[in-house]
GROMACS .gro file of C-alpha atoms in nm:
model
  189
    1MET     CA    1   6.728   8.597   6.729
    2ARG     CA    2   6.380   8.707   6.821
    3LEU     CA    3   6.186   8.477   7.059
    4ALA     CA    4   5.824   8.447   7.156
    5THR     CA    5   5.779   8.460   7.533
    6ILE     CA    6   5.497   8.370   7.765
    7ASP     CA    7   5.448   8.678   7.980
    8LYS     CA    8   5.293   8.683   8.328
    9PRO     CA    9   5.183   8.395   8.546
   10ARG     CA   10   4.814   8.303   8.558
   11PHE     CA   11   4.678   8.547   8.295
   12THR     CA   12   4.937   8.484   8.026
   13GLN     CA   13   4.997   8.689   7.716
   14TRP     CA   14   5.235   8.678   7.422
   15GLY     CA   15   5.558   8.873   7.436
   16GLU     CA   16   5.884   8.896   7.245
   17ILE     CA   17   6.249   8.924   7.342
   18GLU     CA   18   6.585   8.913   7.166
   19ALA     CA   19   6.837   8.642   7.252
   20ASP     CA   20   7.181   8.530   7.148
   21ALA     CA   21   7.281   8.182   7.039
   22PHE     CA   22   7.603   8.000   7.126
   23ASP     CA   23   7.710   7.671   6.966
   24GLY     CA   24   7.362   7.629   6.822
   25PHE     CA   25   7.183   7.681   7.156
   26ILE     CA   26   6.972   7.975   7.271
   27VAL     CA   27   7.129   8.171   7.555
   28PRO     CA   28   6.841   8.239   7.798
   29PRO     CA   29   6.775   8.613   7.792
   30GLU     CA   30   6.820   8.808   8.113
   31GLY     CA   31   6.495   8.822   8.310
   32THR     CA   32   6.347   8.503   8.167
   33THR     CA   33   6.265   8.172   8.330
   34MET     CA   34   6.287   7.856   8.125
   35ILE     CA   35   5.993   7.615   8.118
   36SER     CA   36   6.042   7.273   7.963
   37VAL     CA   37   5.768   7.016   7.904
   38THR     CA   38   5.824   6.653   7.805
   39HIS     CA   39   5.551   6.408   7.708
   40ARG     CA   40   5.561   6.113   7.948
   41HIS     CA   41   5.263   5.890   7.867
   42GLY     CA   42   5.400   5.689   7.573
   43LYS     CA   43   5.148   5.834   7.325
   44ALA     CA   44   5.400   6.065   7.156
   45GLU     CA   45   5.774   6.100   7.126
   46PRO     CA   46   5.926   6.232   7.451
   47VAL     CA   47   6.065   6.544   7.286
   48THR     CA   48   6.131   6.824   7.533
   49ARG     CA   49   5.991   7.162   7.431
   50THR     CA   50   6.135   7.466   7.606
   51GLY     CA   51   5.992   7.814   7.621
   52PHE     CA   52   6.075   8.132   7.805
   53LEU     CA   53   5.858   8.294   8.070
   54THR     CA   54   5.875   8.656   8.181
   55GLY     CA   55   5.731   8.794   8.502
   56TRP     CA   56   5.820   8.475   8.694
   57GLY     CA   57   6.098   8.630   8.902
   58THR     CA   58   6.462   8.527   8.915
   59TRP     CA   59   6.519   8.153   8.961
   60ASN     CA   60   6.843   8.036   9.124
   61GLY     CA   61   6.758   7.671   9.074
   62ALA     CA   62   6.475   7.459   8.939
   63PHE     CA   63   6.145   7.287   9.011
   64ALA     CA   64   6.027   6.973   8.831
   65THR     CA   65   5.680   6.821   8.860
   66THR     CA   66   5.448   6.568   8.702
   67VAL     CA   67   5.155   6.740   8.874
   68SER     CA   68   5.100   6.968   8.577
   69HIS     CA   69   4.740   7.026   8.473
   70ASP     CA   70   4.583   6.888   8.261
   71SER     CA   71   4.836   6.672   8.079
   72HIS     CA   72   5.052   6.585   8.380
   73ASN     CA   73   5.358   6.570   8.159
   74LEU     CA   74   5.699   6.636   8.311
   75THR     CA   75   5.725   7.013   8.355
   76VAL     CA   76   6.045   7.183   8.468
   77PHE     CA   77   6.092   7.550   8.559
   78GLY     CA   78   6.433   7.700   8.614
   79GLY     CA   79   6.703   7.955   8.582
   80ASN     CA   80   6.976   7.719   8.460
   81GLU     CA   81   6.997   7.395   8.266
   82GLU     CA   82   7.205   7.207   8.524
   83ASP     CA   83   6.957   7.240   8.811
   84MET     CA   84   6.667   7.177   8.572
   85THR     CA   85   6.831   6.850   8.466
   86LEU     CA   86   6.892   6.743   8.826
   87ALA     CA   87   6.532   6.813   8.931
   88ALA     CA   88   6.390   6.642   8.622
   89ASN     CA   89   6.606   6.332   8.665
   90ALA     CA   90   6.509   6.305   9.033
   91VAL     CA   91   6.141   6.307   8.937
   92ILE     CA   92   6.198   6.055   8.657
   93LYS     CA   93   6.390   5.822   8.891
   94ALA     CA   94   6.108   5.848   9.149
   95GLY     CA   95   5.850   5.747   8.888
   96GLY     CA   96   5.685   6.088   8.910
   97GLY     CA   97   5.642   6.360   9.169
   98MET     CA   98   5.809   6.689   9.251
   99ALA     CA   99   6.168   6.794   9.307
  100ALA     CA  100   6.364   7.111   9.368
  101ALA     CA  101   6.731   7.161   9.284
  102SER     CA  102   6.967   7.448   9.348
  103GLY     CA  103   7.342   7.495   9.346
  104GLY     CA  104   7.400   7.167   9.167
  105LYS     CA  105   7.211   6.941   9.408
  106VAL     CA  106   6.858   6.814   9.464
  107THR     CA  107   6.726   6.996   9.772
  108ALA     CA  108   6.386   6.827   9.807
  109LEU     CA  109   6.197   6.537   9.651
  110LEU     CA  110   5.840   6.413   9.683
  111PRO     CA  111   5.795   6.080   9.501
  112LEU     CA  112   5.448   6.033   9.350
  113PRO     CA  113   5.494   5.697   9.178
  114LEU     CA  114   5.126   5.624   9.108
  115SER     CA  115   5.064   5.794   8.773
  116GLY     CA  116   5.300   6.072   8.880
  117LEU     CA  117   5.019   6.217   9.091
  118VAL     CA  118   4.968   5.997   9.396
  119SER     CA  119   5.173   5.820   9.660
  120ASP     CA  120   5.090   5.511   9.863
  121ALA     CA  121   5.322   5.630  10.141
  122PRO     CA  122   5.170   5.729  10.476
  123LEU     CA  123   4.991   6.065  10.469
  124ALA     CA  124   5.231   6.222  10.722
  125GLU     CA  125   5.527   6.128  10.500
  126VAL     CA  126   5.364   6.271  10.186
  127SER     CA  127   5.265   6.589  10.371
  128ALA     CA  128   5.620   6.639  10.502
  129GLY     CA  129   5.761   6.576  10.154
  130PHE     CA  130   5.524   6.828   9.998
  131GLN     CA  131   5.614   7.087  10.261
  132ALA     CA  132   5.986   7.028  10.202
  133VAL     CA  133   5.947   7.078   9.826
  134ARG     CA  134   5.738   7.390   9.873
  135GLU     CA  135   5.996   7.539  10.111
  136ALA     CA  136   6.286   7.443   9.881
  137VAL     CA  137   6.119   7.605   9.579
  138GLY     CA  138   6.054   7.914   9.793
  139LYS     CA  139   6.433   7.943   9.826
  140VAL     CA  140   6.476   7.908   9.448
  141VAL     CA  141   6.240   8.192   9.354
  142GLU     CA  142   6.078   8.472   9.553
  143TRP     CA  143   5.700   8.438   9.531
  144GLN     CA  144   5.506   8.752   9.444
  145PRO     CA  145   5.137   8.706   9.526
  146PRO     CA  146   4.869   8.707   9.408
  147TYR     CA  147   4.972   8.539   9.080
  148LEU     CA  148   5.336   8.436   9.113
  149VAL     CA  149   5.282   8.171   9.379
  150PHE     CA  150   5.385   7.806   9.414
  151LYS     CA  151   5.041   7.691   9.296
  152ALA     CA  152   5.092   7.875   8.964
  153CYS     CA  153   5.350   7.613   8.863
  154PHE     CA  154   5.084   7.342   8.847
  155GLY     CA  155   4.863   7.532   8.604
  156ALA     CA  156   5.130   7.693   8.386
  157THR     CA  157   5.081   7.430   8.112
  158LEU     CA  158   4.701   7.436   8.121
  159ALA     CA  159   4.658   7.499   7.749
  160CYS     CA  160   4.278   7.521   7.766
  161ASN     CA  161   4.316   7.855   7.946
  162ILE     CA  162   4.323   8.171   7.736
  163GLY     CA  163   4.668   8.290   7.639
  164PRO     CA  164   4.991   8.112   7.547
  165HIS     CA  165   5.101   7.809   7.750
  166GLN     CA  166   5.400   7.581   7.714
  167THR     CA  167   5.304   7.223   7.626
  168ASP     CA  168   5.482   6.910   7.507
  169MET     CA  169   5.393   7.020   7.152
  170GLY     CA  170   5.525   7.376   7.188
  171ILE     CA  171   5.366   7.705   7.290
  172ALA     CA  172   4.990   7.673   7.239
  173ASP     CA  173   4.720   7.938   7.249
  174VAL     CA  174   4.363   7.808   7.245
  175LEU     CA  175   4.218   8.154   7.171
  176THR     CA  176   4.417   8.212   6.851
  177GLY     CA  177   4.475   7.847   6.755
  178LYS     CA  178   4.846   7.928   6.735
  179LEU     CA  179   5.107   7.657   6.802
  180LEU     CA  180   5.480   7.732   6.798
  181GLU     CA  181   5.694   7.419   6.818
  182THR     CA  182   5.990   7.640   6.904
  183PRO     CA  183   5.993   7.991   7.052
  184VAL     CA  184   6.220   8.121   6.772
  185LEU     CA  185   6.030   8.378   6.568
  186GLU     CA  186   6.317   8.513   6.361
  187VAL     CA  187   6.689   8.461   6.325
  188LEU     CA  188   6.848   8.804   6.312
  189ALA     CA  189   7.154   8.863   6.096
   0.00000   0.00000   0.00000
């Protein structure tokens, strides 16, 4: 099958890649990073939409966050479904926040239970938690400044920016008005 991809962090552009399917599921193409977004505010069905990023390095784990501008939905980046699920479930259980997972275990968690953005814990505790998550994610993917940096994860779903961005509704592009609920462009025979 032929898939639409979101190429490059920060200044995104449309791309395409071929992928295989197995048992009705897309096999992530080599060199892609998955990004999944789930609505979490009770205003829409919590359907997870997954897209494929290129130019985001090789991920040997996952990062989940509810600090995801501007919607602050649950956003999960990763190289495999198992670690993505672990990180997402840790954030859900915490009532919001950030988590990293790698090798089948959660390696760092920062609970942000107030709207998924804020904590009422002491500042030193929140700061240490943030630092732990940042370091853990740095072990999951090698950052490549100036654009592929930890901060890029928080704006990757910012659909008001030019170019394609993964949202809870699919891949959206404000410039073209295009919305793809699924990244599948064509099923090849």
